[in-house]
């Protein structure tokens, strides 16, 4: 794809797309300072991002873009064809530092959640009303009722906490998969995997396409 700032998407566009509901000039992709935008060109079937009809909207790898009701525009393939200037490439690489740090902190926090902490966290808010009733009770019956409510809440909270614990491996898997997509070379789009951002910065270039980060 030649080095320019906008492209027409459609049956007869710069980016040819075929489909029953795709217009000749269906939408326009525009490369702006803060990213890639798609703009519907008054097509008959419309342009949709994540299920919503749009006139103009910024898009990224995680967005599902449709031309009409069923023609998927692969954002990853489109981005791979759009060249980045050296300044854009360097800026995009430095933005990956925040991606790596956020991922590392979130994963560590998720992994450190013990079953006891999770159960306590879920149980105490649910048990609070019963505890207050027991404390404020002026007669034995009220105190017993409050204590019973607290006990039931603690049991319910413990069961809820146990279910939350069961979801931790699933959350970590989802976190890892999203990280693979986000923590990738801005040019060749290959994931950097577990390599720390500082390690990549010291290397000074992508280990795959060899493009320099500080050109």
PDB file of C-alpha atoms in Angstrom:
ATOM      1  CA  UNK A   1       0.000   0.000   0.000  1.00  0.00           C
ATOM      2  CA  UNK A   2       1.520   3.308  -1.013  1.00  0.00           C
ATOM      3  CA  UNK A   3       2.557   5.873   1.569  1.00  0.00           C
ATOM      4  CA  UNK A   4      -0.455   8.165   1.788  1.00  0.00           C
ATOM      5  CA  UNK A   5      -2.988   9.213   4.393  1.00  0.00           C
ATOM      6  CA  UNK A   6      -6.330   7.843   3.176  1.00  0.00           C
ATOM      7  CA  UNK A   7      -7.732   4.929   1.236  1.00  0.00           C
ATOM      8  CA  UNK A   8     -11.130   4.067  -0.233  1.00  0.00           C
ATOM      9  CA  UNK A   9     -12.569   0.688   0.732  1.00  0.00           C
ATOM     10  CA  UNK A  10     -15.090  -0.987  -1.548  1.00  0.00           C
ATOM     11  CA  UNK A  11     -15.618  -3.020  -4.694  1.00  0.00           C
ATOM     12  CA  UNK A  12     -13.638  -0.455  -6.693  1.00  0.00           C
ATOM     13  CA  UNK A  13     -11.541   1.105  -3.921  1.00  0.00           C
ATOM     14  CA  UNK A  14      -7.861   1.307  -3.054  1.00  0.00           C
ATOM     15  CA  UNK A  15      -8.579  -1.623  -0.753  1.00  0.00           C
ATOM     16  CA  UNK A  16     -10.818  -3.890  -2.837  1.00  0.00           C
ATOM     17  CA  UNK A  17     -13.501  -5.723  -0.889  1.00  0.00           C
ATOM     18  CA  UNK A  18     -16.160  -7.912  -2.444  1.00  0.00           C
ATOM     19  CA  UNK A  19     -19.521  -8.655  -0.909  1.00  0.00           C
ATOM     20  CA  UNK A  20     -23.214  -8.658  -1.716  1.00  0.00           C
ATOM     21  CA  UNK A  21     -23.867  -5.459   0.232  1.00  0.00           C
ATOM     22  CA  UNK A  22     -20.546  -3.680  -0.345  1.00  0.00           C
ATOM     23  CA  UNK A  23     -20.754  -0.450  -2.374  1.00  0.00           C
ATOM     24  CA  UNK A  24     -18.270   0.602  -5.041  1.00  0.00           C
ATOM     25  CA  UNK A  25     -16.912   3.253  -2.681  1.00  0.00           C
ATOM     26  CA  UNK A  26     -18.172   1.979   0.649  1.00  0.00           C
ATOM     27  CA  UNK A  27     -15.926   3.633   3.247  1.00  0.00           C
ATOM     28  CA  UNK A  28     -12.774   5.688   3.693  1.00  0.00           C
ATOM     29  CA  UNK A  29      -9.848   4.771   5.934  1.00  0.00           C
ATOM     30  CA  UNK A  30      -7.895   7.762   7.206  1.00  0.00           C
ATOM     31  CA  UNK A  31      -4.547   7.679   8.978  1.00  0.00           C
ATOM     32  CA  UNK A  32      -4.575  10.485  11.530  1.00  0.00           C
ATOM     33  CA  UNK A  33      -2.153  11.517  14.260  1.00  0.00           C
ATOM     34  CA  UNK A  34      -3.839   9.370  16.919  1.00  0.00           C
ATOM     35  CA  UNK A  35      -4.591   6.308  14.835  1.00  0.00           C
ATOM     36  CA  UNK A  36      -6.714   4.826  12.056  1.00  0.00           C
ATOM     37  CA  UNK A  37     -10.290   5.964  11.378  1.00  0.00           C
ATOM     38  CA  UNK A  38     -13.025   4.504   9.196  1.00  0.00           C
ATOM     39  CA  UNK A  39     -15.695   6.733   7.663  1.00  0.00           C
ATOM     40  CA  UNK A  40     -18.817   5.517   5.919  1.00  0.00           C
ATOM     41  CA  UNK A  41     -19.288   7.112   2.478  1.00  0.00           C
ATOM     42  CA  UNK A  42     -23.077   7.072   2.486  1.00  0.00           C
ATOM     43  CA  UNK A  43     -23.106   3.416   1.551  1.00  0.00           C
ATOM     44  CA  UNK A  44     -26.471   1.699   1.149  1.00  0.00           C
ATOM     45  CA  UNK A  45     -25.755  -1.059   3.676  1.00  0.00           C
ATOM     46  CA  UNK A  46     -23.793   1.014   6.201  1.00  0.00           C
ATOM     47  CA  UNK A  47     -20.548   0.523   8.106  1.00  0.00           C
ATOM     48  CA  UNK A  48     -20.512  -1.079  11.568  1.00  0.00           C
ATOM     49  CA  UNK A  49     -17.932  -1.165  14.351  1.00  0.00           C
ATOM     50  CA  UNK A  50     -18.569  -3.682  17.134  1.00  0.00           C
ATOM     51  CA  UNK A  51     -22.203  -3.991  16.103  1.00  0.00           C
ATOM     52  CA  UNK A  52     -22.998  -0.271  15.919  1.00  0.00           C
ATOM     53  CA  UNK A  53     -23.548   1.751  12.755  1.00  0.00           C
ATOM     54  CA  UNK A  54     -20.970   4.532  12.476  1.00  0.00           C
ATOM     55  CA  UNK A  55     -20.319   7.577  10.342  1.00  0.00           C
ATOM     56  CA  UNK A  56     -16.712   7.973  11.411  1.00  0.00           C
ATOM     57  CA  UNK A  57     -14.878   6.115  14.164  1.00  0.00           C
ATOM     58  CA  UNK A  58     -11.365   5.248  15.291  1.00  0.00           C
ATOM     59  CA  UNK A  59     -10.593   1.543  14.925  1.00  0.00           C
ATOM     60  CA  UNK A  60      -7.949  -0.869  16.178  1.00  0.00           C
ATOM     61  CA  UNK A  61      -7.047  -4.545  16.180  1.00  0.00           C
ATOM     62  CA  UNK A  62      -9.709  -5.504  18.722  1.00  0.00           C
ATOM     63  CA  UNK A  63     -12.567  -3.911  16.789  1.00  0.00           C
ATOM     64  CA  UNK A  64     -14.911  -5.910  14.568  1.00  0.00           C
ATOM     65  CA  UNK A  65     -15.611  -3.894  11.426  1.00  0.00           C
ATOM     66  CA  UNK A  66     -18.390  -4.836   9.005  1.00  0.00           C
ATOM     67  CA  UNK A  67     -19.173  -3.376   5.594  1.00  0.00           C
ATOM     68  CA  UNK A  68     -22.873  -4.037   5.393  1.00  0.00           C
ATOM     69  CA  UNK A  69     -24.423  -6.794   7.504  1.00  0.00           C
ATOM     70  CA  UNK A  70     -21.914  -9.581   6.864  1.00  0.00           C
ATOM     71  CA  UNK A  71     -18.686  -8.468   5.159  1.00  0.00           C
ATOM     72  CA  UNK A  72     -15.824  -8.408   7.696  1.00  0.00           C
ATOM     73  CA  UNK A  73     -12.969  -5.952   7.184  1.00  0.00           C
ATOM     74  CA  UNK A  74      -9.812  -7.462   8.707  1.00  0.00           C
ATOM     75  CA  UNK A  75      -8.308  -4.522  10.599  1.00  0.00           C
ATOM     76  CA  UNK A  76      -5.063  -6.401  11.271  1.00  0.00           C
ATOM     77  CA  UNK A  77      -4.432  -7.001   7.572  1.00  0.00           C
ATOM     78  CA  UNK A  78      -5.204  -3.379   6.766  1.00  0.00           C
ATOM     79  CA  UNK A  79      -2.878  -2.046   9.465  1.00  0.00           C
ATOM     80  CA  UNK A  80      -0.114  -4.367   8.287  1.00  0.00           C
ATOM     81  CA  UNK A  81      -0.236  -2.733   4.864  1.00  0.00           C
ATOM     82  CA  UNK A  82      -0.037   0.858   6.125  1.00  0.00           C
ATOM     83  CA  UNK A  83       3.591   1.976   6.484  1.00  0.00           C
ATOM     84  CA  UNK A  84       4.709   3.866   9.580  1.00  0.00           C
ATOM     85  CA  UNK A  85       7.174   6.721   9.452  1.00  0.00           C
ATOM     86  CA  UNK A  86      10.256   6.380  11.662  1.00  0.00           C
ATOM     87  CA  UNK A  87       8.796   8.881  14.150  1.00  0.00           C
ATOM     88  CA  UNK A  88       5.452   7.050  14.269  1.00  0.00           C
ATOM     89  CA  UNK A  89       7.199   3.710  14.712  1.00  0.00           C
ATOM     90  CA  UNK A  90       9.351   4.983  17.583  1.00  0.00           C
ATOM     91  CA  UNK A  91       6.370   6.588  19.286  1.00  0.00           C
ATOM     92  CA  UNK A  92       4.298   3.408  18.962  1.00  0.00           C
ATOM     93  CA  UNK A  93       7.151   1.344  20.419  1.00  0.00           C
ATOM     94  CA  UNK A  94       7.512   3.594  23.474  1.00  0.00           C
ATOM     95  CA  UNK A  95       3.766   3.318  24.106  1.00  0.00           C
ATOM     96  CA  UNK A  96       4.274  -0.427  24.565  1.00  0.00           C
ATOM     97  CA  UNK A  97       6.042   0.266  27.872  1.00  0.00           C
ATOM     98  CA  UNK A  98       2.703   1.052  29.510  1.00  0.00           C
ATOM     99  CA  UNK A  99       1.166  -2.060  27.914  1.00  0.00           C
ATOM    100  CA  UNK A 100       3.883  -4.289  29.414  1.00  0.00           C
ATOM    101  CA  UNK A 101       3.753  -2.664  32.863  1.00  0.00           C
ATOM    102  CA  UNK A 102      -0.044  -2.837  33.077  1.00  0.00           C
ATOM    103  CA  UNK A 103      -0.033  -6.483  32.015  1.00  0.00           C
ATOM    104  CA  UNK A 104       2.667  -7.431  34.546  1.00  0.00           C
ATOM    105  CA  UNK A 105       0.883  -5.715  37.459  1.00  0.00           C
ATOM    106  CA  UNK A 106      -2.531  -7.119  36.538  1.00  0.00           C
ATOM    107  CA  UNK A 107      -1.246 -10.670  36.141  1.00  0.00           C
ATOM    108  CA  UNK A 108       0.683 -10.547  39.423  1.00  0.00           C
ATOM    109  CA  UNK A 109      -2.379  -9.224  41.257  1.00  0.00           C
ATOM    110  CA  UNK A 110      -4.589 -11.928  39.742  1.00  0.00           C
ATOM    111  CA  UNK A 111      -2.151 -14.719  40.558  1.00  0.00           C
ATOM    112  CA  UNK A 112      -1.694 -13.553  44.165  1.00  0.00           C
ATOM    113  CA  UNK A 113      -5.384 -13.811  45.021  1.00  0.00           C
ATOM    114  CA  UNK A 114      -5.680 -16.621  47.568  1.00  0.00           C
ATOM    115  CA  UNK A 115      -8.917 -18.485  48.226  1.00  0.00           C
ATOM    116  CA  UNK A 116      -8.997 -17.216  51.807  1.00  0.00           C
ATOM    117  CA  UNK A 117      -8.685 -13.578  50.762  1.00  0.00           C
ATOM    118  CA  UNK A 118     -11.303 -13.994  48.061  1.00  0.00           C
ATOM    119  CA  UNK A 119     -13.773 -15.631  50.444  1.00  0.00           C
ATOM    120  CA  UNK A 120     -13.221 -12.955  53.095  1.00  0.00           C
ATOM    121  CA  UNK A 121     -13.611 -10.193  50.527  1.00  0.00           C
ATOM    122  CA  UNK A 122     -16.922 -11.636  49.342  1.00  0.00           C
ATOM    123  CA  UNK A 123     -18.244 -12.629  52.775  1.00  0.00           C
ATOM    124  CA  UNK A 124     -17.758  -9.524  54.913  1.00  0.00           C
ATOM    125  CA  UNK A 125     -19.970  -7.119  52.901  1.00  0.00           C
ATOM    126  CA  UNK A 126     -22.741  -9.727  52.801  1.00  0.00           C
ATOM    127  CA  UNK A 127     -22.441 -10.469  56.519  1.00  0.00           C
ATOM    128  CA  UNK A 128     -22.357  -6.821  57.639  1.00  0.00           C
ATOM    129  CA  UNK A 129     -26.166  -6.361  58.011  1.00  0.00           C
ATOM    130  CA  UNK A 130     -26.463  -9.461  60.174  1.00  0.00           C
ATOM    131  CA  UNK A 131     -23.548  -8.386  62.349  1.00  0.00           C
ATOM    132  CA  UNK A 132     -25.138  -4.981  62.902  1.00  0.00           C
ATOM    133  CA  UNK A 133     -28.461  -6.583  63.819  1.00  0.00           C
ATOM    134  CA  UNK A 134     -26.729  -8.866  66.331  1.00  0.00           C
ATOM    135  CA  UNK A 135     -24.807  -5.979  67.897  1.00  0.00           C
ATOM    136  CA  UNK A 136     -27.839  -3.694  68.073  1.00  0.00           C
ATOM    137  CA  UNK A 137     -30.171  -6.415  69.324  1.00  0.00           C
ATOM    138  CA  UNK A 138     -31.804  -5.747  72.677  1.00  0.00           C
ATOM    139  CA  UNK A 139     -33.116  -9.250  73.206  1.00  0.00           C
ATOM    140  CA  UNK A 140     -31.727 -12.770  72.694  1.00  0.00           C
ATOM    141  CA  UNK A 141     -34.033 -13.553  69.742  1.00  0.00           C
ATOM    142  CA  UNK A 142     -32.831 -10.549  67.727  1.00  0.00           C
ATOM    143  CA  UNK A 143     -29.240 -11.374  68.493  1.00  0.00           C
ATOM    144  CA  UNK A 144     -29.728 -14.978  67.398  1.00  0.00           C
ATOM    145  CA  UNK A 145     -31.434 -13.880  64.165  1.00  0.00           C
ATOM    146  CA  UNK A 146     -28.598 -11.450  63.431  1.00  0.00           C
ATOM    147  CA  UNK A 147     -25.988 -14.116  64.105  1.00  0.00           C
ATOM    148  CA  UNK A 148     -27.828 -16.570  61.858  1.00  0.00           C
ATOM    149  CA  UNK A 149     -28.013 -14.046  59.044  1.00  0.00           C
ATOM    150  CA  UNK A 150     -24.296 -13.376  59.406  1.00  0.00           C
ATOM    151  CA  UNK A 151     -23.491 -17.079  59.315  1.00  0.00           C
ATOM    152  CA  UNK A 152     -25.594 -17.609  56.180  1.00  0.00           C
ATOM    153  CA  UNK A 153     -23.965 -14.613  54.535  1.00  0.00           C
ATOM    154  CA  UNK A 154     -20.492 -15.933  55.374  1.00  0.00           C
ATOM    155  CA  UNK A 155     -21.339 -19.315  53.857  1.00  0.00           C
ATOM    156  CA  UNK A 156     -22.787 -17.677  50.739  1.00  0.00           C
ATOM    157  CA  UNK A 157     -19.789 -15.384  50.443  1.00  0.00           C
ATOM    158  CA  UNK A 158     -17.414 -18.324  50.801  1.00  0.00           C
ATOM    159  CA  UNK A 159     -19.183 -20.202  48.005  1.00  0.00           C
ATOM    160  CA  UNK A 160     -19.082 -17.080  45.833  1.00  0.00           C
ATOM    161  CA  UNK A 161     -15.393 -16.628  46.603  1.00  0.00           C
ATOM    162  CA  UNK A 162     -14.680 -20.250  45.655  1.00  0.00           C
ATOM    163  CA  UNK A 163     -16.399 -19.751  42.296  1.00  0.00           C
ATOM    164  CA  UNK A 164     -14.373 -16.601  41.723  1.00  0.00           C
ATOM    165  CA  UNK A 165     -11.189 -18.573  42.420  1.00  0.00           C
ATOM    166  CA  UNK A 166     -12.176 -21.124  39.800  1.00  0.00           C
ATOM    167  CA  UNK A 167     -12.266 -18.321  37.217  1.00  0.00           C
ATOM    168  CA  UNK A 168      -8.703 -17.124  37.886  1.00  0.00           C
ATOM    169  CA  UNK A 169      -7.030 -19.479  35.339  1.00  0.00           C
ATOM    170  CA  UNK A 170      -9.563 -18.339  32.737  1.00  0.00           C
ATOM    171  CA  UNK A 171      -8.850 -14.681  33.511  1.00  0.00           C
ATOM    172  CA  UNK A 172      -5.101 -15.238  33.237  1.00  0.00           C
ATOM    173  CA  UNK A 173      -5.561 -16.991  29.897  1.00  0.00           C
ATOM    174  CA  UNK A 174      -7.677 -14.108  28.572  1.00  0.00           C
ATOM    175  CA  UNK A 175      -5.125 -11.612  29.892  1.00  0.00           C
ATOM    176  CA  UNK A 176      -2.266 -13.478  28.169  1.00  0.00           C
ATOM    177  CA  UNK A 177      -4.116 -13.691  24.859  1.00  0.00           C
ATOM    178  CA  UNK A 178      -4.918  -9.975  24.863  1.00  0.00           C
ATOM    179  CA  UNK A 179      -1.316  -9.187  25.794  1.00  0.00           C
ATOM    180  CA  UNK A 180      -0.048 -11.147  22.782  1.00  0.00           C
ATOM    181  CA  UNK A 181      -2.136  -8.932  20.528  1.00  0.00           C
ATOM    182  CA  UNK A 182      -1.277  -5.623  22.196  1.00  0.00           C
ATOM    183  CA  UNK A 183       2.426  -6.187  22.917  1.00  0.00           C
ATOM    184  CA  UNK A 184       3.649  -6.532  19.356  1.00  0.00           C
ATOM    185  CA  UNK A 185       5.962  -4.823  16.900  1.00  0.00           C
ATOM    186  CA  UNK A 186       4.205  -1.720  15.506  1.00  0.00           C
ATOM    187  CA  UNK A 187       5.513  -2.627  12.046  1.00  0.00           C
ATOM    188  CA  UNK A 188       5.555  -6.399  11.488  1.00  0.00           C
ATOM    189  CA  UNK A 189       2.830  -7.011  14.155  1.00  0.00           C
ATOM    190  CA  UNK A 190       4.612 -10.058  15.628  1.00  0.00           C
ATOM    191  CA  UNK A 191       4.197 -10.449  19.369  1.00  0.00           C
ATOM    192  CA  UNK A 192       7.203  -9.744  21.596  1.00  0.00           C
ATOM    193  CA  UNK A 193       5.989 -12.422  23.992  1.00  0.00           C
ATOM    194  CA  UNK A 194       7.368 -12.264  27.554  1.00  0.00           C
ATOM    195  CA  UNK A 195      10.437 -10.154  26.657  1.00  0.00           C
ATOM    196  CA  UNK A 196      10.471  -7.119  29.024  1.00  0.00           C
ATOM    197  CA  UNK A 197      10.109  -3.718  27.372  1.00  0.00           C
ATOM    198  CA  UNK A 198      13.438  -2.519  28.778  1.00  0.00           C
ATOM    199  CA  UNK A 199      15.129  -5.524  27.203  1.00  0.00           C
ATOM    200  CA  UNK A 200      13.695  -4.641  23.819  1.00  0.00           C
ATOM    201  CA  UNK A 201      14.733  -1.008  24.258  1.00  0.00           C
ATOM    202  CA  UNK A 202      18.322  -2.083  24.932  1.00  0.00           C
ATOM    203  CA  UNK A 203      18.295  -4.253  21.801  1.00  0.00           C
ATOM    204  CA  UNK A 204      17.248  -1.160  19.852  1.00  0.00           C
ATOM    205  CA  UNK A 205      15.358  -3.053  17.176  1.00  0.00           C
ATOM    206  CA  UNK A 206      12.578  -5.558  16.570  1.00  0.00           C
ATOM    207  CA  UNK A 207      14.014  -9.101  16.826  1.00  0.00           C
ATOM    208  CA  UNK A 208      11.895 -10.149  13.840  1.00  0.00           C
ATOM    209  CA  UNK A 209      11.800  -7.397  11.205  1.00  0.00           C
ATOM    210  CA  UNK A 210      14.987  -5.675  12.546  1.00  0.00           C
ATOM    211  CA  UNK A 211      13.476  -2.212  12.303  1.00  0.00           C
ATOM    212  CA  UNK A 212      15.182   0.148  14.757  1.00  0.00           C
ATOM    213  CA  UNK A 213      13.128   1.610  17.581  1.00  0.00           C
ATOM    214  CA  UNK A 214      15.005   4.879  17.768  1.00  0.00           C
ATOM    215  CA  UNK A 215      15.604   5.632  14.097  1.00  0.00           C
TER     216      UNK A 215
END
